Short mmCIF file of C-alpha atoms in Angstrom, two decimals:
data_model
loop_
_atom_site.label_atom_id
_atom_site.label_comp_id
_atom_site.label_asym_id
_atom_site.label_seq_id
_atom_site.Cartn_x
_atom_site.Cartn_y
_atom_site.Cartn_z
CA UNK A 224 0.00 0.00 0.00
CA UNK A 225 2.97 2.26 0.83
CA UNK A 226 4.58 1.76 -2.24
CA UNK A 227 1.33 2.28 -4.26
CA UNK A 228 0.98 5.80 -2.61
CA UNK A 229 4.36 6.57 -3.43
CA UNK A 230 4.23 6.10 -6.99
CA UNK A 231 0.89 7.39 -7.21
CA UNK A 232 2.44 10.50 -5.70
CA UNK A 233 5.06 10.55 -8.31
CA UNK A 234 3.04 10.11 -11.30
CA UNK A 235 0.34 13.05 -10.09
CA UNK A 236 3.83 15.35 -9.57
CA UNK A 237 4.78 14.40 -13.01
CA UNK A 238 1.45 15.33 -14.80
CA UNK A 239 1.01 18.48 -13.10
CA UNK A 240 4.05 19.48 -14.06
CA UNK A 241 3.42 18.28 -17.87
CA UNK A 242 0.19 20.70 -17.86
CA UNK A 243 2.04 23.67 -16.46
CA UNK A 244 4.62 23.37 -19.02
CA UNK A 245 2.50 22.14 -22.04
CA UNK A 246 0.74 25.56 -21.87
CA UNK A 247 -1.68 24.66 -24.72
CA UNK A 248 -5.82 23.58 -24.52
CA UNK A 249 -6.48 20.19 -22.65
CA UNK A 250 -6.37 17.34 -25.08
CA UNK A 251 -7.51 14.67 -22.42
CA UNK A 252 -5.72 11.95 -25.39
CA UNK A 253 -2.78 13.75 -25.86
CA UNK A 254 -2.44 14.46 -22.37
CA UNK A 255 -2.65 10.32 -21.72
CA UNK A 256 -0.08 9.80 -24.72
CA UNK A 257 2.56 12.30 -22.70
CA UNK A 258 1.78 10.70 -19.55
CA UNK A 259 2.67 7.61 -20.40
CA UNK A 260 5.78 9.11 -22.25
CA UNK A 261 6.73 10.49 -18.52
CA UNK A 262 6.39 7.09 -16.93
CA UNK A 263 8.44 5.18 -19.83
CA UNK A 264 10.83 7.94 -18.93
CA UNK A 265 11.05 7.62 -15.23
CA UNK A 266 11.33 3.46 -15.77
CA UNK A 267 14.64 4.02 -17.92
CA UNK A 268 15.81 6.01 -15.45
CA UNK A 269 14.69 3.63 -12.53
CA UNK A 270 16.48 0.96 -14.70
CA UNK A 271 19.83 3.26 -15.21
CA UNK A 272 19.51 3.71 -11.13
CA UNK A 273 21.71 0.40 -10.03
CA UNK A 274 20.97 -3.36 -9.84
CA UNK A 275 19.22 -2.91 -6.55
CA UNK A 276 16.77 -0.77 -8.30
CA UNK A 277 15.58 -2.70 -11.25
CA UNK A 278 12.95 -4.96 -9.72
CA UNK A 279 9.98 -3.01 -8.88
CA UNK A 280 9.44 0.96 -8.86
CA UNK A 281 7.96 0.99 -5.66
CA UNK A 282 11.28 -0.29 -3.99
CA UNK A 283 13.24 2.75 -6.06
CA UNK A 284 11.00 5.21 -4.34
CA UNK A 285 10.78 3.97 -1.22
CA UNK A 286 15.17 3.75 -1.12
CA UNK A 287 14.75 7.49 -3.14
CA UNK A 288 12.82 8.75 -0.33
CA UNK A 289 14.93 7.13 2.44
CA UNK A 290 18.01 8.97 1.31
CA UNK A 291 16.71 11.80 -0.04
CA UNK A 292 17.35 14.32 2.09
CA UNK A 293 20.82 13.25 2.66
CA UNK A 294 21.50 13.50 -1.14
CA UNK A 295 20.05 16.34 -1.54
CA UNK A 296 21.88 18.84 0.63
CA UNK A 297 25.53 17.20 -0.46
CA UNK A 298 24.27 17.95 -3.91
CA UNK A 299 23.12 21.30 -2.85
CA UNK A 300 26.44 22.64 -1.15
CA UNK A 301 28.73 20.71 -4.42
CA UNK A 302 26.54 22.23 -6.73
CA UNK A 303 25.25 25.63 -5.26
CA UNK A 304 28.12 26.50 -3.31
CA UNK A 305 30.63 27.13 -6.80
CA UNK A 306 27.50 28.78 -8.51
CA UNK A 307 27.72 31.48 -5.45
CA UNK A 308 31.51 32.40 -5.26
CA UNK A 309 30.82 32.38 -8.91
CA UNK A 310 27.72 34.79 -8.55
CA UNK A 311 29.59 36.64 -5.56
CA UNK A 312 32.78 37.64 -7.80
CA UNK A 313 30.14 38.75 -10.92
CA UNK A 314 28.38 40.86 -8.12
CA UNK A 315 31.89 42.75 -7.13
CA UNK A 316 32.10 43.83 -10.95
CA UNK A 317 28.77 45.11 -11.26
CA UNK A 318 29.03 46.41 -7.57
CA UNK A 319 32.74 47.92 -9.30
CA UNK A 320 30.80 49.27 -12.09
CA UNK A 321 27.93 50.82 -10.11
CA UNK A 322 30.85 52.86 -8.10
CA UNK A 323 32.68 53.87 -11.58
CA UNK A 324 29.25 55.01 -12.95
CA UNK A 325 28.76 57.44 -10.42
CA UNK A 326 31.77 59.93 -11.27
CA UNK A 327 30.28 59.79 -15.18
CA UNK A 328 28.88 63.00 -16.69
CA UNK A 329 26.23 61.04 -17.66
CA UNK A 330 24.65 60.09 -13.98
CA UNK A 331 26.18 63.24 -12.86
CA UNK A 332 23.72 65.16 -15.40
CA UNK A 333 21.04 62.33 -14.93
CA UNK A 334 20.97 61.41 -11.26
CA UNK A 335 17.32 59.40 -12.21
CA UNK A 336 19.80 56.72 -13.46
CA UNK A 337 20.15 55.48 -9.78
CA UNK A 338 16.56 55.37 -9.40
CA UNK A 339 16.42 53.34 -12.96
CA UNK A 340 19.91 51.20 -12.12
CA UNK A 341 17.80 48.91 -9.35
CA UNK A 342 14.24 48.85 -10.67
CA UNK A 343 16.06 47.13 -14.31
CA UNK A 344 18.29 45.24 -12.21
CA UNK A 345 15.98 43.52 -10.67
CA UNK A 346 13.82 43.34 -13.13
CA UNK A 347 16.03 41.58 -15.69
CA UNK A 348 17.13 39.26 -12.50
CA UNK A 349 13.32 38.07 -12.00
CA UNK A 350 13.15 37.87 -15.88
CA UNK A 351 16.19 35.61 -16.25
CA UNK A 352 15.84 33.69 -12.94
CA UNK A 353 11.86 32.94 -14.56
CA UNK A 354 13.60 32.00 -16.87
CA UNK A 355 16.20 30.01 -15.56
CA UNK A 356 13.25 28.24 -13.37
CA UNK A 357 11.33 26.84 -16.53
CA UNK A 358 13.72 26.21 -18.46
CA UNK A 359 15.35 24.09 -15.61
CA UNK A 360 11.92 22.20 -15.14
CA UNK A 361 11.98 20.62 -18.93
CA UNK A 362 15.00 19.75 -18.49
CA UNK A 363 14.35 17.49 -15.02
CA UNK A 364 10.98 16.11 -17.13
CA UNK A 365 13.17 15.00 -20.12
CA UNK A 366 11.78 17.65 -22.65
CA UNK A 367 15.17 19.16 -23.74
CA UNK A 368 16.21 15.56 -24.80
CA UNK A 369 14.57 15.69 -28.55
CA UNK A 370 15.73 18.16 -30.47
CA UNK A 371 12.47 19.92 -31.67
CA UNK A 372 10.80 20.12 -28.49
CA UNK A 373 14.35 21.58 -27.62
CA UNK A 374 14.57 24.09 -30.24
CA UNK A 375 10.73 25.44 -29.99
CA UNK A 376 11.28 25.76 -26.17
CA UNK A 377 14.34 27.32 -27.12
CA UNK A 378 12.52 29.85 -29.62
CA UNK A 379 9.73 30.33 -27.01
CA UNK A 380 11.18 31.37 -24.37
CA UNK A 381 13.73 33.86 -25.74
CA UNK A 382 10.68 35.89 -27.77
CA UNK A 383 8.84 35.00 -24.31
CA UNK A 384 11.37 37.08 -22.60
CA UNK A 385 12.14 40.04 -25.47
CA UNK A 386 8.38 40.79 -24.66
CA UNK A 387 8.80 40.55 -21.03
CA UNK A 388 11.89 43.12 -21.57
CA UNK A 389 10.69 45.55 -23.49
CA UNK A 390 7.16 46.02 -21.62
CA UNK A 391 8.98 46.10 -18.61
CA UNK A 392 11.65 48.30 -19.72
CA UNK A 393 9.47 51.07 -21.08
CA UNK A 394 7.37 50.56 -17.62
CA UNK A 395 10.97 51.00 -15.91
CA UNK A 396 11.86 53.89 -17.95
CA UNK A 397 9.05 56.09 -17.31
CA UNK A 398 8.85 55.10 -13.69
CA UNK A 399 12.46 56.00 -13.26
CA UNK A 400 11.58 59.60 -14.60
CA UNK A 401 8.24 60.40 -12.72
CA UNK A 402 10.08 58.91 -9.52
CA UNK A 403 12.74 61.46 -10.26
CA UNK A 404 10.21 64.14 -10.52
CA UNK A 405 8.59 63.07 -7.04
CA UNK A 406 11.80 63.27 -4.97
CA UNK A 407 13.71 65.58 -6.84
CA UNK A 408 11.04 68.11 -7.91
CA UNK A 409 11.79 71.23 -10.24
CA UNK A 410 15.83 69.54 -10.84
CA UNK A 411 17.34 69.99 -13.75
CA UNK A 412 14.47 71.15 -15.68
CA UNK A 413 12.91 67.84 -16.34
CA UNK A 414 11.03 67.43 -19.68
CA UNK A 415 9.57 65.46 -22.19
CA UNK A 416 12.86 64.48 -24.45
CA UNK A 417 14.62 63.32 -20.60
CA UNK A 418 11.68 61.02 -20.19
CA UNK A 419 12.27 59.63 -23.73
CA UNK A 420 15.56 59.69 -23.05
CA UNK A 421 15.38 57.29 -19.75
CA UNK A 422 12.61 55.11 -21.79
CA UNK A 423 14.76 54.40 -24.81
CA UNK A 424 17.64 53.71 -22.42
CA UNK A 425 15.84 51.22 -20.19
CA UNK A 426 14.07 49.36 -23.48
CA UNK A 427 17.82 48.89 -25.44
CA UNK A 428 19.34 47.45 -22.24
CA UNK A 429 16.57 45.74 -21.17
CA UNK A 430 16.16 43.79 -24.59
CA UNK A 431 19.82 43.50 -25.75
CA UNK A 432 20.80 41.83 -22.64
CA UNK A 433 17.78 39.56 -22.61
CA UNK A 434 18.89 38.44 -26.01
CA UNK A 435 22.27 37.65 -24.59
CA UNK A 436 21.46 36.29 -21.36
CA UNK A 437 18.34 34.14 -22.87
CA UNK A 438 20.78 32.76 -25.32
CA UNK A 439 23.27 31.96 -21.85
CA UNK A 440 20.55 30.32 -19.78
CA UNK A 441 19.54 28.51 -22.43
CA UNK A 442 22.90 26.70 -23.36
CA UNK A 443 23.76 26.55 -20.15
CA UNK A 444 21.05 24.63 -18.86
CA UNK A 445 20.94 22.25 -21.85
CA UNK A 446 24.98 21.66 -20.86
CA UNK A 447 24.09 21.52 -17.64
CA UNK A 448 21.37 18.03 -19.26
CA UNK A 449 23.95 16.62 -20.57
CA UNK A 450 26.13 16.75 -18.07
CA UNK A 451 23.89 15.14 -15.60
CA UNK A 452 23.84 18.41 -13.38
CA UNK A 453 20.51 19.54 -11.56
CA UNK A 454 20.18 23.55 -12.82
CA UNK A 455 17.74 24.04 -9.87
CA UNK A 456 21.19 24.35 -7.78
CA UNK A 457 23.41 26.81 -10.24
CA UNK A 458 20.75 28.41 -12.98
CA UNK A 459 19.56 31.03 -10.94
CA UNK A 460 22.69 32.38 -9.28
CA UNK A 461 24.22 32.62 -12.43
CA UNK A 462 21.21 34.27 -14.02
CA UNK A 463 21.49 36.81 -11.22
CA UNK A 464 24.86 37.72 -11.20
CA UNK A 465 25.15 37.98 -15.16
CA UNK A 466 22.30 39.39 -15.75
CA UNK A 467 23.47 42.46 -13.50
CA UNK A 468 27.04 42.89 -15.09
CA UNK A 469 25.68 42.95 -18.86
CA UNK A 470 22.66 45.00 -18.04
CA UNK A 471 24.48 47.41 -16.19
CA UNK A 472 27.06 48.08 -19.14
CA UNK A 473 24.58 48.02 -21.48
CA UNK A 474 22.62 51.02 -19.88
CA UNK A 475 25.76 53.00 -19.54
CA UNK A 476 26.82 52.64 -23.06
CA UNK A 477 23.41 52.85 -24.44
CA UNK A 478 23.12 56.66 -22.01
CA UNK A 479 26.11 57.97 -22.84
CA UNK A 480 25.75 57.39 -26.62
CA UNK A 481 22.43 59.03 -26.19
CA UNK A 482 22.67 61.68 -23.92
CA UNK A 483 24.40 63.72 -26.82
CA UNK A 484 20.90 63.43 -28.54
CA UNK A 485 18.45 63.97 -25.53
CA UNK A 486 16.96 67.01 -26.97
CA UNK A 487 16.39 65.87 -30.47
CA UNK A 488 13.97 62.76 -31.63
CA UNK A 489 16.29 60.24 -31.67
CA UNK A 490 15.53 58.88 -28.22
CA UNK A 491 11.86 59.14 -29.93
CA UNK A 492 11.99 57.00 -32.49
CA UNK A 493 14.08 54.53 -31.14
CA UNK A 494 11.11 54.03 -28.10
CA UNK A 495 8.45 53.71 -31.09
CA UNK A 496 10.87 51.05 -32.96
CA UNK A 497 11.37 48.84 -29.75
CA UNK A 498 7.24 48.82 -28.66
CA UNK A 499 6.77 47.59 -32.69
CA UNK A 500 8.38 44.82 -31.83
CA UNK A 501 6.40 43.61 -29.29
CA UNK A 502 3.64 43.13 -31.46
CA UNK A 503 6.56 40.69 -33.63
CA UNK A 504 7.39 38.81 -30.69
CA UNK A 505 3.93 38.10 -29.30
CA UNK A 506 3.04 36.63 -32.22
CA UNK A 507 5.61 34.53 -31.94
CA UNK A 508 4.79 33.27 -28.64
CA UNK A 509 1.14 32.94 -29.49
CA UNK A 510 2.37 30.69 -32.16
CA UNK A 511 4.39 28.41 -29.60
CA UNK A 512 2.46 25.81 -27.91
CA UNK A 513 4.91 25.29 -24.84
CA UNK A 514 4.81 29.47 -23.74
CA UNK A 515 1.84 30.57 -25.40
CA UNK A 516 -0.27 30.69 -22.16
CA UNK A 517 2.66 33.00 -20.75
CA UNK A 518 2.14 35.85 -22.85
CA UNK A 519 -0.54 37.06 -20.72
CA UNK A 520 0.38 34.88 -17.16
CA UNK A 521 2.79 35.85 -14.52
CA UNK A 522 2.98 39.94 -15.10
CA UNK A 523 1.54 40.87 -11.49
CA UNK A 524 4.45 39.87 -9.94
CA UNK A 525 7.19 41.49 -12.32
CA UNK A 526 5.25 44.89 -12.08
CA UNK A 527 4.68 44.67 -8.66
CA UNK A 528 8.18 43.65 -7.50
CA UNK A 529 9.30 46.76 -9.73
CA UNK A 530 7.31 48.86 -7.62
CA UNK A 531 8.89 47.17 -4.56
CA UNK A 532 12.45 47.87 -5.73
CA UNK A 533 12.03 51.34 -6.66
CA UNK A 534 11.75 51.99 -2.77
CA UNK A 535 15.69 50.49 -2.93
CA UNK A 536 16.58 52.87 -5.52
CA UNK A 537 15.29 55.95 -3.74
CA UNK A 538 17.30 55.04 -1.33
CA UNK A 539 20.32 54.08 -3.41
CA UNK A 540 19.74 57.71 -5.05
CA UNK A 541 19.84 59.69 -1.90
CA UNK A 542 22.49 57.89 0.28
CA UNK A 543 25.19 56.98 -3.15
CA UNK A 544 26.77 60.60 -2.50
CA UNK A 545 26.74 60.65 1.05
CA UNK A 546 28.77 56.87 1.82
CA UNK A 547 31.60 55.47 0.86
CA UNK A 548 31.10 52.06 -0.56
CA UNK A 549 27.07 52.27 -0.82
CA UNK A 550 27.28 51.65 -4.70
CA UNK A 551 30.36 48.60 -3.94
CA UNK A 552 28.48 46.81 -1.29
CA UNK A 553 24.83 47.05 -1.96
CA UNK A 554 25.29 44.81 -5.12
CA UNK A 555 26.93 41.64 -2.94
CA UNK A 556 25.05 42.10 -0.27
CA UNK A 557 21.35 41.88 -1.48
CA UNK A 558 22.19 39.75 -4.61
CA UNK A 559 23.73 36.69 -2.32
CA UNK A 560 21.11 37.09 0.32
CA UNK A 561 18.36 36.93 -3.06
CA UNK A 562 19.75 34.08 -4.49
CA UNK A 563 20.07 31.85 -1.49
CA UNK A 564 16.86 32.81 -0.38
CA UNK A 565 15.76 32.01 -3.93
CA UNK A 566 16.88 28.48 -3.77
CA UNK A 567 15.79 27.35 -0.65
CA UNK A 568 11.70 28.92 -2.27
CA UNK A 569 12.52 26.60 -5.17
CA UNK A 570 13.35 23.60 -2.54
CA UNK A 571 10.11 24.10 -0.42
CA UNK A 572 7.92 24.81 -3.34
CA UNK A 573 9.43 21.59 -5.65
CA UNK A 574 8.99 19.39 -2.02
CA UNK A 575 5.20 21.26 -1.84
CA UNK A 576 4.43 19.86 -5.87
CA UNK A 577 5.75 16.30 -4.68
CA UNK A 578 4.39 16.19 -1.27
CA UNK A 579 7.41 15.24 -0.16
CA UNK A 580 9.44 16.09 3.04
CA UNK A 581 12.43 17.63 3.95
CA UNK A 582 14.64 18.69 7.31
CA UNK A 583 13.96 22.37 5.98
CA UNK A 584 15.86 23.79 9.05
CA UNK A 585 18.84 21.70 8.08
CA UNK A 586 18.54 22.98 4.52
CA UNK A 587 18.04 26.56 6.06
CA UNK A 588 20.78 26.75 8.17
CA UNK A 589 23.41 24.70 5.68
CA UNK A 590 22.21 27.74 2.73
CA UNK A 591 23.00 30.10 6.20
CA UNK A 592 26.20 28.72 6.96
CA UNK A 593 27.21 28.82 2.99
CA UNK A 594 26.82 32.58 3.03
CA UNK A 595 29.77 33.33 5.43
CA UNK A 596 32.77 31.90 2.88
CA UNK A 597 31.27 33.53 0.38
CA UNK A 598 31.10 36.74 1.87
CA UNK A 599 34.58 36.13 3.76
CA UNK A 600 35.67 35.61 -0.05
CA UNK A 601 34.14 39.11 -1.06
CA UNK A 602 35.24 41.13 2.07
CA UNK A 603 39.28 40.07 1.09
CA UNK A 604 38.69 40.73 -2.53
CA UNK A 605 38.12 44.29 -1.63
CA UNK A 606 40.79 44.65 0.95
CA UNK A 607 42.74 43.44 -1.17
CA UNK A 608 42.32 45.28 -4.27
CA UNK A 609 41.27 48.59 -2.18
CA UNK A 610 37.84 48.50 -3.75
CA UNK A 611 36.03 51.54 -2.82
CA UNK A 612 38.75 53.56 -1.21
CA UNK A 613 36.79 52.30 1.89
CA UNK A 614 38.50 52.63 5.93
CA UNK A 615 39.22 48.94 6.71
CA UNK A 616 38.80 47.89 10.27
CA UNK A 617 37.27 45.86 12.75
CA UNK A 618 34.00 47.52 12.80
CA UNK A 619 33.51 47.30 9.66
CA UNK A 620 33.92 43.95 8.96
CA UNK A 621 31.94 43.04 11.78
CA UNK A 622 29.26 45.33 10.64
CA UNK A 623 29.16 43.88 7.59
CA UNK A 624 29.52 40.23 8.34
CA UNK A 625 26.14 40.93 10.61
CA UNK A 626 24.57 42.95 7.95
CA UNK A 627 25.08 40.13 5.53
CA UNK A 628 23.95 37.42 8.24
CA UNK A 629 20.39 39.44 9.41
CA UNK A 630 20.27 40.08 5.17
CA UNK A 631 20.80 36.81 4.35
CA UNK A 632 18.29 35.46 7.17
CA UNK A 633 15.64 37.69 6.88
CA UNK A 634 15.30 36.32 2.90
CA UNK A 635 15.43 32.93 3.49
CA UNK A 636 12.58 33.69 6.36
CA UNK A 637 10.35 35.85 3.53
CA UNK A 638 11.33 33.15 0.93
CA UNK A 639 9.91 30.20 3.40
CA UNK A 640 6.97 32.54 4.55
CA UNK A 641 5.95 33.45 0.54
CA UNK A 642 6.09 29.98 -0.83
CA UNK A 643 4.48 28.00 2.27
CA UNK A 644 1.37 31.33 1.90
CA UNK A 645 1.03 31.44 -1.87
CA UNK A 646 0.70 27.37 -1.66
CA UNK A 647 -1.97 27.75 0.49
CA UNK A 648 -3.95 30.29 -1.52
CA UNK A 649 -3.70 28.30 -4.45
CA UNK A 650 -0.85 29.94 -6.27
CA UNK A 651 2.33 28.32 -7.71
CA UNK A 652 5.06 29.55 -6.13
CA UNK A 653 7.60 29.33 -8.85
CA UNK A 654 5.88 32.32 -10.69
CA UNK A 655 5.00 34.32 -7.57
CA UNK A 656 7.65 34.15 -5.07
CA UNK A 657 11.11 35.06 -6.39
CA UNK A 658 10.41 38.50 -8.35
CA UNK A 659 8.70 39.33 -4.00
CA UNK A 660 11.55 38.07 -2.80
CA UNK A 661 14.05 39.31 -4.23
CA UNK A 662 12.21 43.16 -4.50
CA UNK A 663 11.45 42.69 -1.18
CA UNK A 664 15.75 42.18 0.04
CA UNK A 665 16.25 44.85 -2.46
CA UNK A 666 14.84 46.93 0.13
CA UNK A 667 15.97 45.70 3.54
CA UNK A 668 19.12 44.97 2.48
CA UNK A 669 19.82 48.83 1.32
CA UNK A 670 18.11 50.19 4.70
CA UNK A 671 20.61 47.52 6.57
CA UNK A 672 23.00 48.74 4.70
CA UNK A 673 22.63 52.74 4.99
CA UNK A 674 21.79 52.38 8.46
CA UNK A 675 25.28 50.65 8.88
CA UNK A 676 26.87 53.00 7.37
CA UNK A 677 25.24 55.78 9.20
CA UNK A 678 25.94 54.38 12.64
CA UNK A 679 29.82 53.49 11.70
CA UNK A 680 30.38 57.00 10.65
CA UNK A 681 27.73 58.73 13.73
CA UNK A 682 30.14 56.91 16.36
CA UNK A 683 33.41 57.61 14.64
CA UNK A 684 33.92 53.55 14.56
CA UNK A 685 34.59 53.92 10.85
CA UNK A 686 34.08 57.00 8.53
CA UNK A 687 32.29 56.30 5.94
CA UNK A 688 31.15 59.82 4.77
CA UNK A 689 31.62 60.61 1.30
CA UNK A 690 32.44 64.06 1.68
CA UNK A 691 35.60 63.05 4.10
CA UNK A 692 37.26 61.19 1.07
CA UNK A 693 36.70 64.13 -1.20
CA UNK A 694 38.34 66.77 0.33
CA UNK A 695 41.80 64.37 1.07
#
């Protein structure tokens, strides 16, 4: 009877996630023919599994399940742990570039840029990591195996995302500007052509970098297949941290090529050109059976979690020109706490779909414990190379070290608490949880962060006031 449940279990884990990924009107025959492909599937890989496994399914899940959790969280810190020092040292080179950008003309003339800089950030990271997250689901059901179901998800998804990009972009654009006008009101003379000029910036970077990051994912998760590695444990890390570095050059190029041009049409027409391709892409995603249900699913989330992270670029805004080291650490700090808190939602919701269990607290503490080498990692990468011109102490690499901790905590916390509430309201977690999340650390992790830096500097522990460094 127990083994009967299990595999019953199993098979109802496997066609639910056939239906979410099909994306295409119920064909109850079609639906039978690509269940049974599933379970001819899992038997070759119960077969492939060792001798002790070949004579009945129900004794392969009932071993499975016995050292499952044991298997897991080795595979977890093999697999995850290289992903983050990986993530970590992409992170110091945006969180590099983000400090270089701020002494250019361009955000000097444009200080909205730092309101724009985390909205698209973390944007493009929900995008990607979406991304990342599906893509990494047909590859555990088999799907990426034959080469056209391979190459029209392939197709999919990347005109999936280009629409994704440049809706959200423009969205990003013109909330960038009116959030400018809002705190900064009467600056600079704000007008139309700066509005266009933001818009067309956000839309370029926003789609060029989805076309190269797609393209990443994409291979790297079919290598990842063939290489018998789980992309649960690596594809969203690496989405992250990419996705921040090639976005973030992007916009700078795209605004200083531009900003020569902001009072003239040319920022103009290049907005009307990128929304005409929308129109191009959605049709191509209507046209795709395996996405086509996407075009008009999952968007509450990715607006919402843009309005979440603006809060983190106000802030960024204000405090860049008043710290040392604001634009250097905020990038580390709230991108390691996001993705670790991501991966531990994707455990607890995957464990939710199988209605299996886990030792979450194990799992919680071991993603816990993997966040101080990492961050040990970052904090003598920029002693070392004197990244930030920042006063290196005690204080404040305690501060930070607890900073990072209560950051890193506090997500995996909202990442449990998300996933466990949208489960129970009837939502999947895997579109609803991560763009929250990680909008949601975008802002506790810069308040952590400024307040840090505000109390170092208030008790003369460590001075981290801009102005101090500018006048030596």
């Amino acid at each position: 009877m127990l083994k009967n449940e299990t595999r019953r279990q199993r098979n109802d884990y496997i066609e639910l996630s056939v239906k979410n990924e099909d994306d295409e009107p119920p064909d109850l025959e079609e639906q039978d023919d690509k269940s049974q492909q599933k379970k001819a599937l899992l038997s070759k890989e119960e077969r492939e599994t060792g001798e002790e496994n070949i004579g009945s399914s129900g004794v392969y899940f009932e071993e499975t399940d016995k050292k499952e959790p044991e298997s897991h969280e080795r595979t977890l810190a093999i697999q995850a742990f290289p992903s983050l020092i990986i993530s970590m040292i992409g992170l110091i080179f945006a969180g590099d570039l983000m400090d270089e950008f701020q002494h250019w003309n361009i955000f000097l003339n444009t200080p909205e840029l730092f309101i724009l800089l985390p909205v698209l950030l973390n944007l493009k990271g929900n995008l990607e990591m979406n991304l990342a997250a599906r893509f990494s689901t047909s590859s555990n059901l088999g799907e990426l195996d034959h080469g056209a179901t391979r190459r029209s998800l392939i197709i999919g998804n990347l005109s999936l995302l280009q629409v994704q990009s440049l809706v959200a972009g423009a969205i990003a654009g013109v909330a960038s500007f009116a959030l400018g006008l809002i705190t900064k009101p009467g600056s600079n003379n704000p007008s139309y052509f700066e509005m266009m000029f933001m818009t067309a910036s956000a839309m370029v970077s926003a789609s060029f970098s989805s076309a190269i990051l797609g393209v990443f994912m994409c291979a790297l998760i079919v290598l990842c297949r063939k290489l018998d590695i789980d992309p649960d444990n690596i594809a969203c890390p690496m989405a992250s941290s990419t996705g921040d570095i090639v976005t973030l050059i992007l916009l700078a190029a795209c605004a200083s090529t531009l900003q020569g041009q902001m009072n003239t049409a040319v920022s103009t027409i290049i907005v009307t050109v990128m929304l005409a391709m929308i129109p191009l892409f959605s049709l191509i995603v209507w046209k795709n059976k395996h996405v086509k249900e996407l075009l008009f699913a999952g968007w509450t989330p990715i607006i919402l979690a843009m309005v979440i992270s603006s809060l983190a670029g106000i802030l960024l805004e204000e405090y860049v020109e008043e710290y040392k080291g604001i634009a250097l650490l905020t990038p580390v700090l709230i991108g390691l706490a996001g993705n670790l808190g991501s991966i531990y939602a994707s455990r607890i919701s995957t464990c939710l779909h199988a209605e299996t269990k886990e030792n979450y607290k194990t799992v919680e503490y071991t993603l816990l414990l993997m966040n101080l080498p990492v961050q040990a990692v970052y904090m003598f990468i920029i002693w070392a190379f004197n990244l930030g011109q920042l006063q290196y102490n005690f204080w404040f690499f305690a501060s930070y070290f607890i900073v990072s901790i209560l950051s890193a905590w506090i997500s995996l916390k909202i990442g449990k608490f998300m996933t466990i509430v949208f489960w129970k309201m009837g939502y999947d977690p895997d579109n609803y949880v991560i763009p929250y999340l990680t909008a949601s650390i975008d802002v506790v992790g810069t308040i952590l962060l400024v307040t840090t830096c505000a109390g170092l500097t208030t008790t003369g522990a460590t001075d981290m006031a801009m102005s101090t460094s500018s006048n030596s």
